[in-house]
Amino acid sequence: MHENEDVGGVSEHRRRSARRFLTAGMAALLATTGALGFTSQPASAVSDYVEPVEVAWTDNSQPTRSFPAEDGVVPVGTWQTAAGEKHTSRAYFTFDLTRYYGQRIVSARTVIGEESVNDCDKPRELELWQTENPVTAPTWKDAPTAIEKLADLSVIGPLCPASYLTTLITDVVREAIAAKQDKITLMVRIGEHENGVQWGRRMTTLGVSLDHNHAPNVPTDLGAGVACRDDLFIRTTRPELRAVVSDPDLNETGGSDQVTATFAWWPADRPSERTEFTFSSALPSGSRFQYTVPDGAMTHGRTYAFSARATDQYGDNSDWSPECRFTVDTEAPADPSVSSTDYPEGWDLPGAGGPGIPGSFTFTADSDDLAGFSYGAFGEHFVPVDASGHSVTVSYAPEQSGPQRLVVHSVDRAGNFSDGTTYQFWVRYIAPTITDADPEAPAGTPRRLTFTPNMENVVEYTYRLNGGEEITVPADADGTAQVTITPDVSDVYFLYVRSKTADGVSSNESSLMFWVPEAV
């Protein structure tokens, strides 16, 4: 007989049973935590079932040997072979702790099951001990030194064999991780009657059900009304500070830790004048927190620093975020001056340019922190300042003839707007004039039309009747053109025409509405 089979006495049936006991036991454990006296934890705690990295059992009859678990089963206490040989065993389980460095251990609970019991009439004397971590595989003769007894493993009720037995070892695991121990070793043995065959058992491999928690992530996406950036200026003494706060922990159903935030701000040159505000409510991971600085806390012309820290529901804090610095600037820049040679200021007739014809406009402001100018009929466009830092020239085409205005505001780097300057000018009427030589012509009769220019160097006209096809005709030497149309139905008609110069400049459209009576 193989030696391990002789001393272990593990049948294939028992091996399968051990697996079933452990699986069923863990399912029951997780489903009935309240009945087992578990400390209720928030649903987002990350739960691991940690298996040992090393499992060994020892035998006093073979004191220099170490034995591995057979299919997840180890003998504990005294047992007897078919030949009547007595053996006494202890089991050792070593766990790797390195992946949990820097984390909060919410709870740690050992889980083990009885695969078989020699005599269920005898009281259970299973003991859990912490030992030193073995350098080599433990033997009876060279066993790891026991540190302390942690618990008596028992169950509520008369179950025997019991598919799982548990005890909390939270403090022991926390202390080991705090001390940066890379491993922890636990021993299971029989107590006072270790040498009695009736107290012997065969146990499934010990595991640890571990609830742990990472500290939140460092907050991101900081802003003070606008996203943080280098050389940031803001235009209010009551900025809205904001940050996105998240946590790396997700439980088995995808739930996340609830997180809150603390905002801190201070004058950049006086860090001792630090103010902190902690939000009273927690939000799901990934939420944005926003806080408006109260009146009187910040003043114009000063630079401030802002940072944020996240806290989860266990009280674990992230590191403070990198600083976001900004300068408060609430003073508006100087009003701009506006000039244009293409569209001179004033309402002198006949005006200049024309609808759709661009002209150059120069904006200038005497401000040292100028960012650009807003401009347009309602200030709807923006252009950054040029290299001079004080002015810019833009191309702007008015859309209509007649009196027009251009509203221009200086805009500084904080986004402050000046009161604005209104530049008024007259845009020349340049659409061609349409003359109808036959205003009474009935349907089916030719109608003579003349196009007369209102701009220089017109070389052609393009016209269309109602929504019909466009037709282009050349202009005569004097800039006029004559066309003939013959409407064949009595109705109201619309004729549209625009002119074009030798330089390719097009006018806007003019139109003529006329009535065509029925033929007599």
mmCIF file of N, CA, C and O in Angstrom, residues 38-111:
data_model
loop_
_atom_site.group_PDB
_atom_site.id
_atom_site.type_symbol
_atom_site.label_atom_id
_atom_site.label_comp_id
_atom_site.label_asym_id
_atom_site.label_seq_id
_atom_site.Cartn_x
_atom_site.Cartn_y
_atom_site.Cartn_z
ATOM 1 N N PHE A 38 -22.423 37.178 11.422
ATOM 2 C CA PHE A 38 -21.510 38.060 10.698
ATOM 3 C C PHE A 38 -21.824 39.512 11.013
ATOM 4 O O PHE A 38 -22.980 39.896 11.203
ATOM 5 N N THR A 39 -20.797 40.329 11.060
ATOM 6 C CA THR A 39 -20.989 41.767 11.173
ATOM 7 C C THR A 39 -21.435 42.297 9.823
ATOM 8 O O THR A 39 -20.745 42.110 8.824
ATOM 9 N N SER A 40 -22.595 42.919 9.773
ATOM 10 C CA SER A 40 -23.120 43.404 8.497
ATOM 11 C C SER A 40 -22.233 44.515 7.960
ATOM 12 O O SER A 40 -21.917 45.461 8.666
ATOM 13 N N GLN A 41 -21.847 44.404 6.685
ATOM 14 C CA GLN A 41 -21.001 45.409 6.049
ATOM 15 C C GLN A 41 -21.728 45.987 4.842
ATOM 16 O O GLN A 41 -22.616 45.355 4.279
ATOM 17 N N PRO A 42 -21.377 47.208 4.421
ATOM 18 C CA PRO A 42 -22.004 47.781 3.233
ATOM 19 C C PRO A 42 -21.810 46.863 2.033
ATOM 20 O O PRO A 42 -20.805 46.162 1.919
ATOM 21 N N ALA A 43 -22.781 46.898 1.122
ATOM 22 C CA ALA A 43 -22.785 45.949 0.010
ATOM 23 C C ALA A 43 -21.586 46.105 -0.903
ATOM 24 O O ALA A 43 -21.277 45.206 -1.672
ATOM 25 N N SER A 44 -20.884 47.239 -0.838
ATOM 26 C CA SER A 44 -19.789 47.459 -1.765
ATOM 27 C C SER A 44 -18.450 46.936 -1.267
ATOM 28 O O SER A 44 -17.448 47.077 -1.950
ATOM 29 N N ALA A 45 -18.397 46.356 -0.058
ATOM 30 C CA ALA A 45 -17.133 45.783 0.402
ATOM 31 C C ALA A 45 -16.702 44.695 -0.572
ATOM 32 O O ALA A 45 -17.510 43.886 -1.019
ATOM 33 N N VAL A 46 -15.424 44.665 -0.902
ATOM 34 C CA VAL A 46 -14.912 43.660 -1.828
ATOM 35 C C VAL A 46 -14.624 42.384 -1.043
ATOM 36 O O VAL A 46 -13.875 42.396 -0.070
ATOM 37 N N SER A 47 -15.259 41.304 -1.463
ATOM 38 C CA SER A 47 -15.127 40.037 -0.750
ATOM 39 C C SER A 47 -14.287 39.068 -1.574
ATOM 40 O O SER A 47 -14.543 38.870 -2.760
ATOM 41 N N ASP A 48 -13.288 38.481 -0.924
ATOM 42 C CA ASP A 48 -12.457 37.446 -1.544
ATOM 43 C C ASP A 48 -12.542 36.187 -0.698
ATOM 44 O O ASP A 48 -12.635 36.257 0.534
ATOM 45 N N TYR A 49 -12.511 35.047 -1.372
ATOM 46 C CA TYR A 49 -12.282 33.807 -0.635
ATOM 47 C C TYR A 49 -10.836 33.424 -0.905
ATOM 48 O O TYR A 49 -10.462 33.057 -2.016
ATOM 49 N N VAL A 50 -10.005 33.573 0.120
ATOM 50 C CA VAL A 50 -8.562 33.424 -0.045
ATOM 51 C C VAL A 50 -8.165 31.985 0.294
ATOM 52 O O VAL A 50 -8.424 31.495 1.404
ATOM 53 N N GLU A 51 -7.552 31.323 -0.652
ATOM 54 C CA GLU A 51 -7.068 29.969 -0.430
ATOM 55 C C GLU A 51 -5.596 30.002 -0.030
ATOM 56 O O GLU A 51 -4.856 30.914 -0.430
ATOM 57 N N PRO A 52 -5.150 29.057 0.741
ATOM 58 C CA PRO A 52 -3.746 29.068 1.176
ATOM 59 C C PRO A 52 -2.804 28.802 0.011
ATOM 60 O O PRO A 52 -3.136 28.081 -0.936
ATOM 61 N N VAL A 53 -1.627 29.396 0.120
ATOM 62 C CA VAL A 53 -0.604 29.132 -0.900
ATOM 63 C C VAL A 53 0.211 27.893 -0.540
ATOM 64 O O VAL A 53 0.884 27.314 -1.402
ATOM 65 N N GLU A 54 0.164 27.497 0.749
ATOM 66 C CA GLU A 54 0.864 26.292 1.189
ATOM 67 C C GLU A 54 -0.031 25.553 2.191
ATOM 68 O O GLU A 54 -0.593 26.166 3.106
ATOM 69 N N VAL A 55 -0.178 24.235 1.995
ATOM 70 C CA VAL A 55 -0.934 23.379 2.913
ATOM 71 C C VAL A 55 -0.058 22.175 3.257
ATOM 72 O O VAL A 55 0.511 21.534 2.362
ATOM 73 N N ALA A 56 0.047 21.883 4.553
ATOM 74 C CA ALA A 56 0.838 20.717 4.971
ATOM 75 C C ALA A 56 0.264 20.152 6.264
ATOM 76 O O ALA A 56 -0.326 20.889 7.061
ATOM 77 N N TRP A 57 0.420 18.851 6.440
ATOM 78 C CA TRP A 57 0.084 18.262 7.740
ATOM 79 C C TRP A 57 1.240 17.395 8.193
ATOM 80 O O TRP A 57 2.050 16.928 7.398
ATOM 81 N N THR A 58 1.329 17.232 9.514
ATOM 82 C CA THR A 58 2.453 16.482 10.086
ATOM 83 C C THR A 58 1.933 15.241 10.811
ATOM 84 O O THR A 58 0.745 15.144 11.143
ATOM 85 N N ASP A 59 2.862 14.308 11.075
ATOM 86 C CA ASP A 59 2.490 13.011 11.672
ATOM 87 C C ASP A 59 3.545 12.667 12.723
ATOM 88 O O ASP A 59 4.739 12.589 12.406
ATOM 89 N N ASN A 60 3.092 12.478 13.971
ATOM 90 C CA ASN A 60 4.069 12.178 15.022
ATOM 91 C C ASN A 60 4.743 10.830 14.826
ATOM 92 O O ASN A 60 5.810 10.567 15.389
ATOM 93 N N SER A 61 4.138 9.946 14.032
ATOM 94 C CA SER A 61 4.757 8.639 13.755
ATOM 95 C C SER A 61 5.834 8.753 12.688
ATOM 96 O O SER A 61 6.646 7.828 12.525
ATOM 97 N N GLN A 62 5.825 9.820 11.941
ATOM 98 C CA GLN A 62 6.869 10.079 10.939
ATOM 99 C C GLN A 62 7.326 11.527 11.153
ATOM 100 O O GLN A 62 7.002 12.406 10.362
ATOM 101 N N PRO A 63 8.059 11.764 12.212
ATOM 102 C CA PRO A 63 8.307 13.125 12.706
ATOM 103 C C PRO A 63 9.159 14.000 11.803
ATOM 104 O O PRO A 63 9.215 15.214 12.018
ATOM 105 N N THR A 64 9.821 13.441 10.812
ATOM 106 C CA THR A 64 10.677 14.260 9.936
ATOM 107 C C THR A 64 10.050 14.480 8.564
ATOM 108 O O THR A 64 10.704 15.018 7.672
ATOM 109 N N ARG A 65 8.819 14.058 8.400
ATOM 110 C CA ARG A 65 8.167 14.190 7.092
ATOM 111 C C ARG A 65 7.045 15.237 7.131
ATOM 112 O O ARG A 65 6.445 15.495 8.172
ATOM 113 N N SER A 66 6.803 15.813 5.965
ATOM 114 C CA SER A 66 5.705 16.760 5.792
ATOM 115 C C SER A 66 4.812 16.227 4.678
ATOM 116 O O SER A 66 5.304 15.725 3.665
ATOM 117 N N PHE A 67 3.496 16.358 4.840
ATOM 118 C CA PHE A 67 2.569 15.770 3.880
ATOM 119 C C PHE A 67 1.637 16.845 3.312
ATOM 120 O O PHE A 67 1.138 17.706 4.054
ATOM 121 N N PRO A 68 1.385 16.788 2.017
ATOM 122 C CA PRO A 68 0.428 17.733 1.420
ATOM 123 C C PRO A 68 -0.998 17.228 1.590
ATOM 124 O O PRO A 68 -1.228 16.054 1.864
ATOM 125 N N ALA A 69 -1.959 18.127 1.416
ATOM 126 C CA ALA A 69 -3.362 17.720 1.431
ATOM 127 C C ALA A 69 -3.643 16.830 0.231
ATOM 128 O O ALA A 69 -3.070 17.012 -0.852
ATOM 129 N N GLU A 70 -4.504 15.846 0.464
ATOM 130 C CA GLU A 70 -4.923 14.979 -0.635
ATOM 131 C C GLU A 70 -6.320 15.381 -1.051
ATOM 132 O O GLU A 70 -7.286 15.164 -0.315
ATOM 133 N N ASP A 71 -6.399 15.998 -2.227
ATOM 134 C CA ASP A 71 -7.686 16.444 -2.767
ATOM 135 C C ASP A 71 -8.411 17.343 -1.774
ATOM 136 O O ASP A 71 -9.628 17.247 -1.589
ATOM 137 N N GLY A 72 -7.662 18.237 -1.130
ATOM 138 C CA GLY A 72 -8.268 19.215 -0.240
ATOM 139 C C GLY A 72 -8.619 18.702 1.132
ATOM 140 O O GLY A 72 -9.354 19.381 1.850
ATOM 141 N N VAL A 73 -8.108 17.539 1.547
ATOM 142 C CA VAL A 73 -8.450 16.965 2.851
ATOM 143 C C VAL A 73 -7.175 16.703 3.639
ATOM 144 O O VAL A 73 -6.173 16.219 3.091
ATOM 145 N N VAL A 74 -7.223 17.025 4.957
ATOM 146 C CA VAL A 74 -6.077 16.787 5.834
ATOM 147 C C VAL A 74 -6.579 16.127 7.116
ATOM 148 O O VAL A 74 -7.689 16.420 7.587
ATOM 149 N N PRO A 75 -5.767 15.235 7.722
ATOM 150 C CA PRO A 75 -6.139 14.662 9.004
ATOM 151 C C PRO A 75 -5.733 15.593 10.146
ATOM 152 O O PRO A 75 -4.701 16.255 10.091
ATOM 153 N N VAL A 76 -6.547 15.654 11.201
ATOM 154 C CA VAL A 76 -6.260 16.454 12.394
ATOM 155 C C VAL A 76 -6.589 15.595 13.614
ATOM 156 O O VAL A 76 -7.668 14.998 13.697
ATOM 157 N N GLY A 77 -5.672 15.552 14.569
ATOM 158 C CA GLY A 77 -5.871 14.723 15.752
ATOM 159 C C GLY A 77 -5.348 13.308 15.520
ATOM 160 O O GLY A 77 -4.487 13.064 14.658
ATOM 161 N N THR A 78 -5.843 12.383 16.301
ATOM 162 C CA THR A 78 -5.336 11.001 16.252
ATOM 163 C C THR A 78 -6.266 10.133 15.425
ATOM 164 O O THR A 78 -7.486 10.227 15.515
ATOM 165 N N TRP A 79 -5.661 9.294 14.608
ATOM 166 C CA TRP A 79 -6.398 8.358 13.773
ATOM 167 C C TRP A 79 -5.631 7.042 13.738
ATOM 168 O O TRP A 79 -4.462 6.961 14.132
ATOM 169 N N GLN A 80 -6.258 6.021 13.290
ATOM 170 C CA GLN A 80 -5.694 4.673 13.365
ATOM 171 C C GLN A 80 -5.831 3.990 12.015
ATOM 172 O O GLN A 80 -6.863 4.095 11.354
ATOM 173 N N THR A 81 -4.756 3.331 11.569
ATOM 174 C CA THR A 81 -4.783 2.601 10.296
ATOM 175 C C THR A 81 -5.465 1.263 10.489
ATOM 176 O O THR A 81 -5.758 0.825 11.616
ATOM 177 N N ALA A 82 -5.712 0.597 9.372
ATOM 178 C CA ALA A 82 -6.338 -0.722 9.420
ATOM 179 C C ALA A 82 -5.471 -1.717 10.164
ATOM 180 O O ALA A 82 -5.973 -2.692 10.753
ATOM 181 N N ALA A 83 -4.167 -1.453 10.176
ATOM 182 C CA ALA A 83 -3.241 -2.358 10.864
ATOM 183 C C ALA A 83 -3.148 -2.030 12.353
ATOM 184 O O ALA A 83 -2.378 -2.662 13.078
ATOM 185 N N GLY A 84 -3.896 -1.021 12.793
ATOM 186 C CA GLY A 84 -3.892 -0.670 14.206
ATOM 187 C C GLY A 84 -2.853 0.343 14.591
ATOM 188 O O GLY A 84 -2.702 0.641 15.786
ATOM 189 N N GLU A 85 -2.119 0.935 13.644
ATOM 190 C CA GLU A 85 -1.103 1.931 13.961
ATOM 191 C C GLU A 85 -1.779 3.281 14.234
ATOM 192 O O GLU A 85 -2.642 3.726 13.472
ATOM 193 N N LYS A 86 -1.357 3.894 15.333
ATOM 194 C CA LYS A 86 -1.922 5.190 15.690
ATOM 195 C C LYS A 86 -1.019 6.324 15.198
ATOM 196 O O LYS A 86 0.203 6.237 15.288
ATOM 197 N N HIS A 87 -1.671 7.361 14.689
ATOM 198 C CA HIS A 87 -0.969 8.549 14.188
ATOM 199 C C HIS A 87 -1.668 9.784 14.747
ATOM 200 O O HIS A 87 -2.895 9.809 14.870
ATOM 201 N N THR A 88 -0.894 10.791 15.068
ATOM 202 C CA THR A 88 -1.456 12.071 15.512
ATOM 203 C C THR A 88 -0.959 13.169 14.561
ATOM 204 O O THR A 88 0.250 13.258 14.305
ATOM 205 N N SER A 89 -1.887 14.003 14.079
ATOM 206 C CA SER A 89 -1.551 14.986 13.044
ATOM 207 C C SER A 89 -2.031 16.382 13.409
ATOM 208 O O SER A 89 -3.020 16.553 14.139
ATOM 209 N N ARG A 90 -1.294 17.354 12.877
ATOM 210 C CA ARG A 90 -1.703 18.756 12.912
ATOM 211 C C ARG A 90 -1.603 19.308 11.486
ATOM 212 O O ARG A 90 -0.759 18.861 10.709
ATOM 213 N N ALA A 91 -2.453 20.294 11.173
ATOM 214 C CA ALA A 91 -2.487 20.839 9.809
ATOM 215 C C ALA A 91 -2.092 22.314 9.826
ATOM 216 O O ALA A 91 -2.465 23.064 10.741
ATOM 217 N N TYR A 92 -1.329 22.718 8.787
ATOM 218 C CA TYR A 92 -0.803 24.085 8.692
ATOM 219 C C TYR A 92 -1.240 24.698 7.351
ATOM 220 O O TYR A 92 -1.148 24.045 6.296
ATOM 221 N N PHE A 93 -1.666 25.930 7.407
ATOM 222 C CA PHE A 93 -2.160 26.631 6.223
ATOM 223 C C PHE A 93 -1.511 28.020 6.173
ATOM 224 O O PHE A 93 -1.650 28.806 7.110
ATOM 225 N N THR A 94 -0.792 28.295 5.098
ATOM 226 C CA THR A 94 -0.076 29.567 4.956
ATOM 227 C C THR A 94 -0.745 30.400 3.861
ATOM 228 O O THR A 94 -1.012 29.896 2.757
ATOM 229 N N PHE A 95 -0.985 31.683 4.151
ATOM 230 C CA PHE A 95 -1.701 32.586 3.247
ATOM 231 C C PHE A 95 -0.805 33.763 2.858
ATOM 232 O O PHE A 95 -0.058 34.286 3.680
ATOM 233 N N ASP A 96 -0.909 34.160 1.600
ATOM 234 C CA ASP A 96 -0.157 35.313 1.084
ATOM 235 C C ASP A 96 -0.964 36.587 1.356
ATOM 236 O O ASP A 96 -2.127 36.699 0.977
ATOM 237 N N LEU A 97 -0.339 37.559 2.000
ATOM 238 C CA LEU A 97 -1.017 38.807 2.355
ATOM 239 C C LEU A 97 -0.601 40.001 1.501
ATOM 240 O O LEU A 97 -1.151 41.086 1.654
ATOM 241 N N THR A 98 0.362 39.821 0.614
ATOM 242 C CA THR A 98 0.974 40.979 -0.055
ATOM 243 C C THR A 98 -0.028 41.774 -0.888
ATOM 244 O O THR A 98 0.107 42.996 -1.014
ATOM 245 N N ARG A 99 -1.028 41.129 -1.466
ATOM 246 C CA ARG A 99 -1.959 41.858 -2.332
ATOM 247 C C ARG A 99 -2.878 42.777 -1.540
ATOM 248 O O ARG A 99 -3.609 43.598 -2.114
ATOM 249 N N TYR A 100 -2.860 42.646 -0.203
ATOM 250 C CA TYR A 100 -3.747 43.461 0.624
ATOM 251 C C TYR A 100 -3.021 44.591 1.355
ATOM 252 O O TYR A 100 -3.616 45.273 2.188
ATOM 253 N N TYR A 101 -1.742 44.774 1.034
ATOM 254 C CA TYR A 101 -1.006 45.877 1.648
ATOM 255 C C TYR A 101 -1.713 47.192 1.340
ATOM 256 O O TYR A 101 -2.159 47.457 0.220
ATOM 257 N N GLY A 102 -1.776 48.067 2.341
ATOM 258 C CA GLY A 102 -2.341 49.398 2.144
ATOM 259 C C GLY A 102 -3.851 49.439 2.127
ATOM 260 O O GLY A 102 -4.433 50.509 1.911
ATOM 261 N N GLN A 103 -4.515 48.302 2.350
ATOM 262 C CA GLN A 103 -5.965 48.269 2.327
ATOM 263 C C GLN A 103 -6.524 48.114 3.744
ATOM 264 O O GLN A 103 -5.861 47.606 4.634
ATOM 265 N N ARG A 104 -7.771 48.550 3.878
ATOM 266 C CA ARG A 104 -8.480 48.307 5.133
ATOM 267 C C ARG A 104 -9.054 46.897 5.099
ATOM 268 O O ARG A 104 -9.726 46.514 4.123
ATOM 269 N N ILE A 105 -8.790 46.120 6.140
ATOM 270 C CA ILE A 105 -9.399 44.797 6.267
ATOM 271 C C ILE A 105 -10.693 44.991 7.061
ATOM 272 O O ILE A 105 -10.667 45.259 8.264
ATOM 273 N N VAL A 106 -11.804 44.873 6.378
ATOM 274 C CA VAL A 106 -13.099 45.071 7.023
ATOM 275 C C VAL A 106 -13.412 43.884 7.923
ATOM 276 O O VAL A 106 -13.817 44.045 9.072
ATOM 277 N N SER A 107 -13.230 42.691 7.417
ATOM 278 C CA SER A 107 -13.407 41.488 8.236
ATOM 279 C C SER A 107 -12.644 40.340 7.597
ATOM 280 O O SER A 107 -12.456 40.305 6.377
ATOM 281 N N ALA A 108 -12.180 39.418 8.439
ATOM 282 C CA ALA A 108 -11.502 38.205 7.978
ATOM 283 C C ALA A 108 -12.046 37.043 8.800
ATOM 284 O O ALA A 108 -12.049 37.094 10.036
ATOM 285 N N ARG A 109 -12.496 36.016 8.130
ATOM 286 C CA ARG A 109 -13.130 34.885 8.807
ATOM 287 C C ARG A 109 -12.610 33.588 8.201
ATOM 288 O O ARG A 109 -12.639 33.410 6.984
ATOM 289 N N THR A 110 -12.123 32.704 9.045
ATOM 290 C CA THR A 110 -11.677 31.399 8.557
ATOM 291 C C THR A 110 -12.887 30.518 8.265
ATOM 292 O O THR A 110 -13.932 30.620 8.912
ATOM 293 N N VAL A 111 -12.728 29.663 7.271
ATOM 294 C CA VAL A 111 -13.777 28.726 6.877
ATOM 295 C C VAL A 111 -13.142 27.358 6.695
ATOM 296 O O VAL A 111 -12.160 27.210 5.943
#
